[in-house]
Structures are given as C-alpha cells and as structure tokens.
Amino acid sequence: MSGRADDPPADPMVRVRGLKKHFPLDRGWFRWRNDARAVRAVDGVDLDIRRGETLALVGESGCGKSTLGRVLLRLVEPTAGEVVVDGVELGKLGPRSLREFRPRMQIIFQDPYSSLNPRMTVATIVGEALQVHRRVRTRAERDERVLEALAKVGLRADAMDRYPHEFSGGQRQRIGIARALALGPRFVVADEPISALDVSIQAQMVNLLRDLQRTEHLTYLFISHDLRIVEHIADRVAVMYLGKIVEIGDRDDVYTRALHPYTQALHSAVPVPDPARRRSRILLSGDVPSPVDPPAGCPFHPRCPVQDKPPACFSEPPPLLEVRPGHRAACHVATA
C-alpha cells in the first residue's frame, strides 16, 4: 500500500460521500398518511477505499454492513449520496453503461450453499457471466476461461462438469470466488465470505483471498463480524453501528488503540487463547436501537459505558473526525 497512512488517497479505488439507503415501511391501511418512517440501513456514510488495499467493515448483525456493500456495487439503489468506483460515478450510469461497467466490480456472497444454482454445473456457473458480458464467443473459449478461473482458486479441471452438491462448503466458496474473478474485476466486495465455513478451513480461505489480491491486483471491501479474522486480512478497519461509520483507521491502530467505546466493547468480546492476557469484558446495556427510530444525538449513547457523558452526546450527532493521524472516530469523548 503506497503513501503515508495519514494522507488521504489522491485517487482512491472507491469514494463514497453522504451515502444513504432507507427502506420505506409498508404502512398498510395508512398509506394515505404522509409518514416518512423508514429503516435507515445506511445513514450518511463517507468512505474511501485505496487501490490495492483491504478495508474491513465490521459491526454487529443488522448494522447495515451488507446493505452498504450492495449499494456500493449498485445492486441496491441508494436513497442519496455519491459512489465513485475507479473514477466513474455509478449514479450517473444508465442501464447499458452500468452493464458495461459491472465486470470491474464483483461480489463474493456469504453462503456458498444458497449462492450457487444447484441445477447448473460448475462450468455453467463460472462461465455464465462471461457469456452474458460477451467475453467469449464459443463454448471452447468459455471452458478455457473457466479452467483458468478454477486454477486460480485451487480447483482441478474435473470440477467443471460436476454440480455444487458434490463439493464441500470450502470448495463451493472457491467456486463462488472463481465466478467473481472470471470477468477480471478490480474491486471486490467480500460479504462475510468465510463465516459459513468450518473454522478449520477459514485460514485457508483467508490465505487464498490474500494471494489473489496480490496476483490479480484486487481491492477488497471485506465485510465481517469476526474481529479475529479481520486482524489477519485487513489493511484498514471501519467500524459500523446503526448505519453509520463510527471509527476508521489502520488495522493496528484500531486493534491496539481503539477510540470509540463501541469498538472497545467489540474488542473486549474477542476470545483470547492465553489466559494470562485475558481482557476485561465491557458489557453493553440494552439492545441496539431500532434503525426506524434511532436516538437523538450520538446513536450509541443509550448503550455507551462512558460515565458522565457530555450534553452533546444526547443532542448532537458526532461527526467523523480525525483524532490521530489517519485514525477517525465519531465520538464526542474520543481523545488521542
């Protein structure tokens, strides 16, 4: 990764400004009411992802991580905001232009069981995108490209004519990765790509993704709730809570000198194999507030363990500010 950690990227692979995705509630019999209630899945995100890096996006289930990943690829249309990928503003692309741009950005889905069509062979699954985007003209060309993609993820040629049910979970996820790589993308959203796999093979998948990043010159948004895994793959870490980024910085800074109380609580919950290094657990009170009706002020203040919080915590949403060089937090009490 080039450049100093405290310098903003001059030409990031992905630039996000003011991104929102709100899902309006179905009001049933009360549709006549002028009611703007909605699920605020993504609620004002500013983000840069540098070329060639892995930015890990972490947080509890339901905080908006997967929605953000899909909105970045315009698989889900945003409510507001701007997304620029590889210098192109996706919101300005029409259907045809977006279709032509899609090979540059791909996604690896979480569940290797439901994301592969059980009625298709591996050759058809991996080669489908090549045919849709007219990258091959004949079946022989398709098969050659499929073989190349399978070899990159460590699968043999005899996998081509087999069906998903004939493979283990780890092998199925390799097929999903091969499908994502077949078009030669530069930006890949990996949405919890190893959370459904056995612990025994998770390390293999992390190593595979890192090797592919180096050989294929990829930029990753790696979505996960598992801080143990993130520590081994991320260059930088962004922490999400209730649709907002509450902390972002280099991996080592976020792991060893977390600024936001929410990040500190997440770290305290990670098991430590050495009993002598056991952490003091930070227990959060209450449940995550509803994204339909988030609290005023800081969204985390109802659960924040900080004593004697300043009045601003209850009335003013904290901006995401640089507290240390290259390390930002959205917290009224965060200090260097």
CSV table of C-alpha atoms in Angstrom, one decimal:
chain,number,residue,atom,x,y,z
A,1,MET,CA,0.0,0.0,0.0
A,2,SER,CA,1.6,3.2,-1.1
A,3,GLY,CA,1.6,6.6,0.6
A,4,ARG,CA,1.5,7.5,4.2
A,5,ALA,CA,-1.4,6.2,6.4
A,6,ASP,CA,-2.3,9.8,7.4
A,7,ASP,CA,-2.6,11.1,3.9
A,8,PRO,CA,-5.9,10.9,2.1
A,9,PRO,CA,-5.7,8.8,-1.1
A,10,ALA,CA,-5.2,11.0,-4.1
A,11,ASP,CA,-7.1,8.6,-6.4
A,12,PRO,CA,-9.0,6.0,-4.3
A,13,MET,CA,-10.5,3.0,-6.0
A,14,VAL,CA,-13.8,3.7,-4.2
A,15,ARG,CA,-15.0,7.1,-3.0
A,16,VAL,CA,-18.3,7.4,-1.0
A,17,ARG,CA,-19.9,10.6,0.1
A,18,GLY,CA,-23.1,11.1,2.0
A,19,LEU,CA,-24.4,7.6,1.1
A,20,LYS,CA,-27.8,6.7,2.4
A,21,LYS,CA,-30.2,3.7,1.9
A,22,HIS,CA,-33.5,4.0,3.6
A,23,PHE,CA,-36.2,1.3,3.1
A,24,PRO,CA,-39.7,2.8,3.4
A,25,LEU,CA,-42.0,1.0,5.7
A,26,ASP,CA,-45.2,-0.5,4.3
A,27,ARG,CA,-47.9,1.4,6.0
A,28,GLY,CA,-50.8,-0.9,5.1
A,29,TRP,CA,-54.2,0.7,5.5
A,30,PHE,CA,-52.5,4.0,6.5
A,31,ARG,CA,-50.8,4.6,3.1
A,32,TRP,CA,-52.7,7.9,2.8
A,33,ARG,CA,-50.7,9.3,5.7
A,34,ASN,CA,-47.7,11.5,4.9
A,35,ASP,CA,-45.4,9.3,7.0
A,36,ALA,CA,-41.7,9.3,6.2
A,37,ARG,CA,-40.8,6.4,8.5
A,38,ALA,CA,-38.2,4.1,7.0
A,39,VAL,CA,-35.5,1.6,8.0
A,40,ARG,CA,-32.2,3.6,7.9
A,41,ALA,CA,-30.0,0.8,6.9
A,42,VAL,CA,-27.2,3.1,5.7
A,43,ASP,CA,-27.5,6.6,7.1
A,44,GLY,CA,-24.8,9.0,5.8
A,45,VAL,CA,-21.6,7.2,5.1
A,46,ASP,CA,-18.3,8.9,3.9
A,47,LEU,CA,-15.6,6.4,2.9
A,48,ASP,CA,-12.5,6.0,0.8
A,49,ILE,CA,-11.0,2.6,-0.2
A,50,ARG,CA,-7.5,2.8,-1.5
A,51,ARG,CA,-6.3,0.9,-4.5
A,52,GLY,CA,-4.9,-2.5,-3.7
A,53,GLU,CA,-5.9,-2.4,0.0
A,54,THR,CA,-8.3,-4.5,2.0
A,55,LEU,CA,-10.7,-2.3,4.0
A,56,ALA,CA,-12.6,-4.4,6.6
A,57,LEU,CA,-16.1,-3.4,7.5
A,58,VAL,CA,-17.1,-4.7,10.9
A,59,GLY,CA,-20.0,-4.5,13.3
A,60,GLU,CA,-22.9,-6.4,14.8
A,61,SER,CA,-25.5,-8.2,12.7
A,62,GLY,CA,-28.1,-5.7,11.4
A,63,CYS,CA,-25.9,-2.6,11.5
A,64,GLY,CA,-26.0,-2.2,7.7
A,65,LYS,CA,-22.8,-3.8,6.5
A,66,SER,CA,-24.2,-6.0,3.8
A,67,THR,CA,-26.5,-3.2,2.6
A,68,LEU,CA,-23.6,-0.8,2.3
A,69,GLY,CA,-21.7,-3.4,0.2
A,70,ARG,CA,-24.6,-3.9,-2.2
A,71,VAL,CA,-25.2,-0.2,-2.5
A,72,LEU,CA,-21.5,0.3,-3.4
A,73,LEU,CA,-22.0,-2.1,-6.3
A,74,ARG,CA,-25.4,-0.6,-7.2
A,75,LEU,CA,-27.0,-3.9,-6.7
A,76,VAL,CA,-29.3,-1.9,-4.5
A,77,GLU,CA,-30.2,1.7,-5.5
A,78,PRO,CA,-29.1,4.3,-2.9
A,79,THR,CA,-31.6,6.8,-1.4
A,80,ALA,CA,-29.0,9.6,-1.5
A,81,GLY,CA,-25.3,10.1,-1.9
A,82,GLU,CA,-22.5,9.5,-4.3
A,83,VAL,CA,-20.4,6.4,-5.1
A,84,VAL,CA,-17.4,6.6,-7.4
A,85,VAL,CA,-15.7,3.4,-8.4
A,86,ASP,CA,-12.5,3.5,-10.4
A,87,GLY,CA,-13.2,7.1,-11.4
A,88,VAL,CA,-16.8,6.5,-12.5
A,89,GLU,CA,-19.8,7.9,-10.6
A,90,LEU,CA,-22.2,4.9,-10.6
A,91,GLY,CA,-25.3,7.0,-10.0
A,92,LYS,CA,-24.9,8.7,-13.4
A,93,LEU,CA,-24.7,5.5,-15.4
A,94,GLY,CA,-27.7,4.4,-17.4
A,95,PRO,CA,-28.7,0.7,-17.6
A,96,ARG,CA,-26.5,0.0,-20.6
A,97,SER,CA,-23.4,1.9,-19.3
A,98,LEU,CA,-23.8,0.2,-15.9
A,99,ARG,CA,-24.0,-3.2,-17.5
A,100,GLU,CA,-20.8,-2.5,-19.4
A,101,PHE,CA,-19.1,-1.3,-16.2
A,102,ARG,CA,-20.1,-4.3,-14.0
A,103,PRO,CA,-17.2,-6.5,-14.9
A,104,ARG,CA,-14.9,-4.1,-13.0
A,105,MET,CA,-16.7,-4.8,-9.7
A,106,GLN,CA,-17.9,-8.1,-8.3
A,107,ILE,CA,-19.2,-9.7,-5.1
A,108,ILE,CA,-18.4,-12.9,-3.2
A,109,PHE,CA,-21.6,-13.9,-1.3
A,110,GLN,CA,-21.7,-15.2,2.3
A,111,ASP,CA,-23.5,-18.5,1.8
A,112,PRO,CA,-21.7,-21.0,-0.5
A,113,TYR,CA,-24.8,-23.2,-0.4
A,114,SER,CA,-27.5,-20.9,-1.5
A,115,SER,CA,-25.5,-18.6,-3.8
A,116,LEU,CA,-24.8,-21.4,-6.4
A,117,ASN,CA,-27.6,-22.8,-8.6
A,118,PRO,CA,-27.9,-26.5,-7.8
A,119,ARG,CA,-29.1,-27.3,-11.3
A,120,MET,CA,-26.0,-25.8,-13.0
A,121,THR,CA,-22.6,-27.4,-13.5
A,122,VAL,CA,-19.6,-25.5,-12.3
A,123,ALA,CA,-18.6,-24.7,-15.9
A,124,THR,CA,-22.0,-23.0,-16.4
A,125,ILE,CA,-21.9,-21.2,-13.0
A,126,VAL,CA,-18.5,-19.7,-13.5
A,127,GLY,CA,-18.9,-19.2,-17.3
A,128,GLU,CA,-22.4,-17.6,-17.2
A,129,ALA,CA,-21.0,-14.0,-16.6
A,130,LEU,CA,-18.5,-14.5,-19.5
A,131,GLN,CA,-21.4,-15.2,-21.9
A,132,VAL,CA,-23.7,-12.5,-20.5
A,133,HIS,CA,-21.0,-9.9,-21.0
A,134,ARG,CA,-19.9,-11.4,-24.3
A,135,ARG,CA,-16.3,-12.1,-23.3
A,136,VAL,CA,-16.3,-15.4,-25.1
A,137,ARG,CA,-17.7,-16.4,-28.5
A,138,THR,CA,-17.6,-20.2,-28.3
A,139,ARG,CA,-18.0,-22.9,-25.7
A,140,ALA,CA,-14.4,-23.8,-26.1
A,141,GLU,CA,-13.4,-20.3,-25.2
A,142,ARG,CA,-15.7,-20.3,-22.3
A,143,ASP,CA,-14.3,-23.6,-21.0
A,144,GLU,CA,-10.7,-22.3,-21.3
A,145,ARG,CA,-11.6,-19.2,-19.3
A,146,VAL,CA,-13.4,-21.2,-16.7
A,147,LEU,CA,-10.4,-23.6,-16.3
A,148,GLU,CA,-8.2,-20.5,-15.7
A,149,ALA,CA,-10.5,-19.2,-13.0
A,150,LEU,CA,-10.8,-22.6,-11.3
A,151,ALA,CA,-7.0,-23.0,-11.3
A,152,LYS,CA,-6.6,-19.6,-9.6
A,153,VAL,CA,-8.7,-20.8,-6.7
A,154,GLY,CA,-7.1,-24.2,-6.4
A,155,LEU,CA,-9.7,-26.4,-8.1
A,156,ARG,CA,-8.9,-29.1,-10.6
A,157,ALA,CA,-10.3,-29.3,-14.2
A,158,ASP,CA,-12.5,-32.2,-13.3
A,159,ALA,CA,-14.7,-29.9,-11.3
A,160,MET,CA,-16.1,-28.3,-14.4
A,161,ASP,CA,-18.8,-31.0,-15.1
A,162,ARG,CA,-19.8,-31.5,-11.5
A,163,TYR,CA,-22.7,-29.9,-9.6
A,164,PRO,CA,-22.5,-27.8,-6.3
A,165,HIS,CA,-23.9,-30.6,-4.1
A,166,GLU,CA,-20.8,-32.7,-4.9
A,167,PHE,CA,-18.5,-30.2,-3.2
A,168,SER,CA,-17.7,-29.3,0.4
A,169,GLY,CA,-18.5,-25.9,1.8
A,170,GLY,CA,-15.0,-24.6,1.3
A,171,GLN,CA,-14.9,-25.9,-2.3
A,172,ARG,CA,-18.2,-24.3,-3.0
A,173,GLN,CA,-16.9,-20.9,-1.8
A,174,ARG,CA,-13.9,-21.4,-4.1
A,175,ILE,CA,-16.3,-21.8,-6.9
A,176,GLY,CA,-18.0,-18.6,-5.8
A,177,ILE,CA,-14.7,-16.8,-5.8
A,178,ALA,CA,-13.8,-18.2,-9.3
A,179,ARG,CA,-17.2,-16.8,-10.5
A,180,ALA,CA,-16.3,-13.4,-9.2
A,181,LEU,CA,-12.9,-13.4,-10.7
A,182,ALA,CA,-13.9,-14.7,-14.2
A,183,LEU,CA,-14.5,-11.2,-15.5
A,184,GLY,CA,-11.2,-9.8,-14.2
A,185,PRO,CA,-12.6,-7.3,-11.7
A,186,ARG,CA,-10.6,-4.7,-9.9
A,187,PHE,CA,-12.9,-4.1,-6.9
A,188,VAL,CA,-14.5,-7.0,-5.0
A,189,VAL,CA,-16.9,-6.9,-2.1
A,190,ALA,CA,-16.4,-10.0,0.0
A,191,ASP,CA,-19.6,-10.2,2.1
A,192,GLU,CA,-18.9,-12.4,5.1
A,193,PRO,CA,-17.1,-14.9,2.7
A,194,ILE,CA,-15.9,-17.3,5.4
A,195,SER,CA,-18.5,-17.0,8.2
A,196,ALA,CA,-20.4,-20.1,7.0
A,197,LEU,CA,-17.3,-22.3,6.7
A,198,ASP,CA,-15.7,-24.6,9.3
A,199,VAL,CA,-13.1,-22.9,11.4
A,200,SER,CA,-10.6,-25.5,10.2
A,201,ILE,CA,-10.7,-24.1,6.6
A,202,GLN,CA,-11.2,-20.4,7.3
A,203,ALA,CA,-7.5,-19.8,7.4
A,204,GLN,CA,-7.1,-21.4,4.0
A,205,MET,CA,-9.7,-19.1,2.6
A,206,VAL,CA,-8.1,-16.0,4.1
A,207,ASN,CA,-4.7,-17.0,2.6
A,208,LEU,CA,-6.4,-17.6,-0.8
A,209,LEU,CA,-8.0,-14.2,-0.8
A,210,ARG,CA,-4.7,-12.5,0.1
A,211,ASP,CA,-2.8,-14.4,-2.6
A,212,LEU,CA,-5.5,-13.5,-5.2
A,213,GLN,CA,-5.3,-9.9,-4.1
A,214,ARG,CA,-1.6,-9.8,-4.9
A,215,THR,CA,-1.7,-11.8,-8.1
A,216,GLU,CA,-4.9,-10.2,-9.5
A,217,HIS,CA,-4.3,-6.6,-8.2
A,218,LEU,CA,-7.6,-6.5,-6.4
A,219,THR,CA,-9.1,-4.0,-4.0
A,220,TYR,CA,-11.3,-5.6,-1.3
A,221,LEU,CA,-14.2,-4.4,0.9
A,222,PHE,CA,-14.1,-7.3,3.4
A,223,ILE,CA,-17.3,-7.4,5.4
A,224,SER,CA,-17.2,-9.4,8.7
A,225,HIS,CA,-18.4,-9.6,12.3
A,226,ASP,CA,-15.4,-11.6,13.3
A,227,LEU,CA,-12.6,-9.4,14.5
A,228,ARG,CA,-10.2,-12.4,14.8
A,229,ILE,CA,-10.4,-13.0,11.0
A,230,VAL,CA,-10.2,-9.3,10.2
A,231,GLU,CA,-7.0,-8.9,12.0
A,232,HIS,CA,-5.3,-11.3,9.5
A,233,ILE,CA,-6.5,-9.8,6.3
A,234,ALA,CA,-7.3,-6.1,6.7
A,235,ASP,CA,-5.1,-3.1,6.0
A,236,ARG,CA,-7.6,-0.7,7.5
A,237,VAL,CA,-10.7,-1.3,9.6
A,238,ALA,CA,-14.0,0.6,9.5
A,239,VAL,CA,-16.5,0.0,12.4
A,240,MET,CA,-20.2,0.4,11.6
A,241,TYR,CA,-23.0,1.0,14.1
A,242,LEU,CA,-26.7,1.6,13.3
A,243,GLY,CA,-26.0,2.6,9.6
A,244,LYS,CA,-23.0,4.9,10.4
A,245,ILE,CA,-19.2,4.6,10.4
A,246,VAL,CA,-18.2,5.3,14.0
A,247,GLU,CA,-14.4,4.6,13.6
A,248,ILE,CA,-11.9,4.0,10.8
A,249,GLY,CA,-8.2,3.7,10.8
A,250,ASP,CA,-5.2,1.5,10.1
A,251,ARG,CA,-5.7,-2.1,11.5
A,252,ASP,CA,-3.0,-1.9,14.1
A,253,ASP,CA,-4.3,1.4,15.5
A,254,VAL,CA,-7.9,0.2,15.6
A,255,TYR,CA,-6.9,-3.0,17.3
A,256,THR,CA,-4.4,-1.6,19.9
A,257,ARG,CA,-5.7,1.9,20.4
A,258,ALA,CA,-9.4,1.9,19.7
A,259,LEU,CA,-11.0,5.4,20.1
A,260,HIS,CA,-14.8,4.7,20.1
A,261,PRO,CA,-16.4,3.0,23.1
A,262,TYR,CA,-18.3,0.6,20.8
A,263,THR,CA,-15.0,-0.6,19.1
A,264,GLN,CA,-13.5,-1.1,22.6
A,265,ALA,CA,-16.5,-3.2,23.6
A,266,LEU,CA,-16.2,-5.3,20.4
A,267,HIS,CA,-12.5,-6.0,21.1
A,268,SER,CA,-13.2,-6.9,24.7
A,269,ALA,CA,-15.6,-9.7,23.5
A,270,VAL,CA,-12.9,-11.4,21.3
A,271,PRO,CA,-11.7,-14.7,23.0
A,272,VAL,CA,-8.0,-14.7,23.9
A,273,PRO,CA,-6.3,-18.1,23.9
A,274,ASP,CA,-3.8,-17.1,26.6
A,275,PRO,CA,-5.5,-16.8,30.0
A,276,ALA,CA,-2.7,-14.5,31.2
A,277,ARG,CA,-3.8,-12.0,28.6
A,278,ARG,CA,-7.5,-12.1,29.4
A,279,ARG,CA,-9.2,-8.8,28.7
A,280,SER,CA,-11.6,-7.0,31.0
A,281,ARG,CA,-15.0,-7.5,29.3
A,282,ILE,CA,-17.0,-4.4,28.5
A,283,LEU,CA,-20.7,-5.2,28.8
A,284,LEU,CA,-23.1,-3.0,26.9
A,285,SER,CA,-26.5,-2.3,28.4
A,286,GLY,CA,-29.8,-2.7,26.4
A,287,ASP,CA,-30.3,-3.6,22.8
A,288,VAL,CA,-29.3,-2.0,19.6
A,289,PRO,CA,-31.8,0.8,18.9
A,290,SER,CA,-34.3,0.5,16.0
A,291,PRO,CA,-33.0,1.8,12.7
A,292,VAL,CA,-36.5,3.1,12.1
A,293,ASP,CA,-36.3,5.4,15.1
A,294,PRO,CA,-32.6,6.0,16.0
A,295,PRO,CA,-31.9,8.0,19.2
A,296,ALA,CA,-31.2,11.7,19.0
A,297,GLY,CA,-27.5,12.8,19.3
A,298,CYS,CA,-25.0,10.0,19.2
A,299,PRO,CA,-26.7,6.8,18.1
A,300,PHE,CA,-24.6,4.8,20.6
A,301,HIS,CA,-25.3,6.9,23.7
A,302,PRO,CA,-28.1,4.7,25.1
A,303,ARG,CA,-25.6,1.8,25.4
A,304,CYS,CA,-22.4,3.8,25.9
A,305,PRO,CA,-20.4,2.7,29.0
A,306,VAL,CA,-18.7,6.1,29.4
A,307,GLN,CA,-19.7,7.8,32.7
A,308,ASP,CA,-20.5,11.5,32.9
A,309,LYS,CA,-21.2,11.9,29.2
A,310,PRO,CA,-21.3,15.5,28.0
A,311,PRO,CA,-24.7,17.0,27.0
A,312,ALA,CA,-23.7,16.9,23.3
A,313,CYS,CA,-23.9,13.1,23.4
A,314,PHE,CA,-27.7,13.4,23.8
A,315,SER,CA,-28.4,16.2,21.3
A,316,GLU,CA,-25.7,16.4,18.6
A,317,PRO,CA,-24.7,13.6,16.2
A,318,PRO,CA,-20.9,13.4,16.5
A,319,PRO,CA,-19.0,14.0,13.2
A,320,LEU,CA,-16.4,11.5,12.0
A,321,LEU,CA,-13.2,13.5,12.8
A,322,GLU,CA,-9.5,12.7,12.7
A,323,VAL,CA,-8.4,12.2,16.3
A,324,ARG,CA,-5.0,10.8,15.4
A,325,PRO,CA,-3.3,10.9,12.0
A,326,GLY,CA,-5.2,8.6,9.7
A,327,HIS,CA,-7.5,7.5,12.6
A,328,ARG,CA,-11.0,8.9,12.8
A,329,ALA,CA,-13.9,8.5,15.2
A,330,ALA,CA,-17.4,9.7,15.6
A,331,CYS,CA,-17.4,10.3,19.3
A,332,HIS,CA,-17.7,13.4,21.5
A,333,VAL,CA,-15.4,12.0,24.1
A,334,ALA,CA,-12.7,10.3,21.9
A,335,THR,CA,-9.2,11.6,22.7
A,336,ALA,CA,-5.8,10.9,21.3
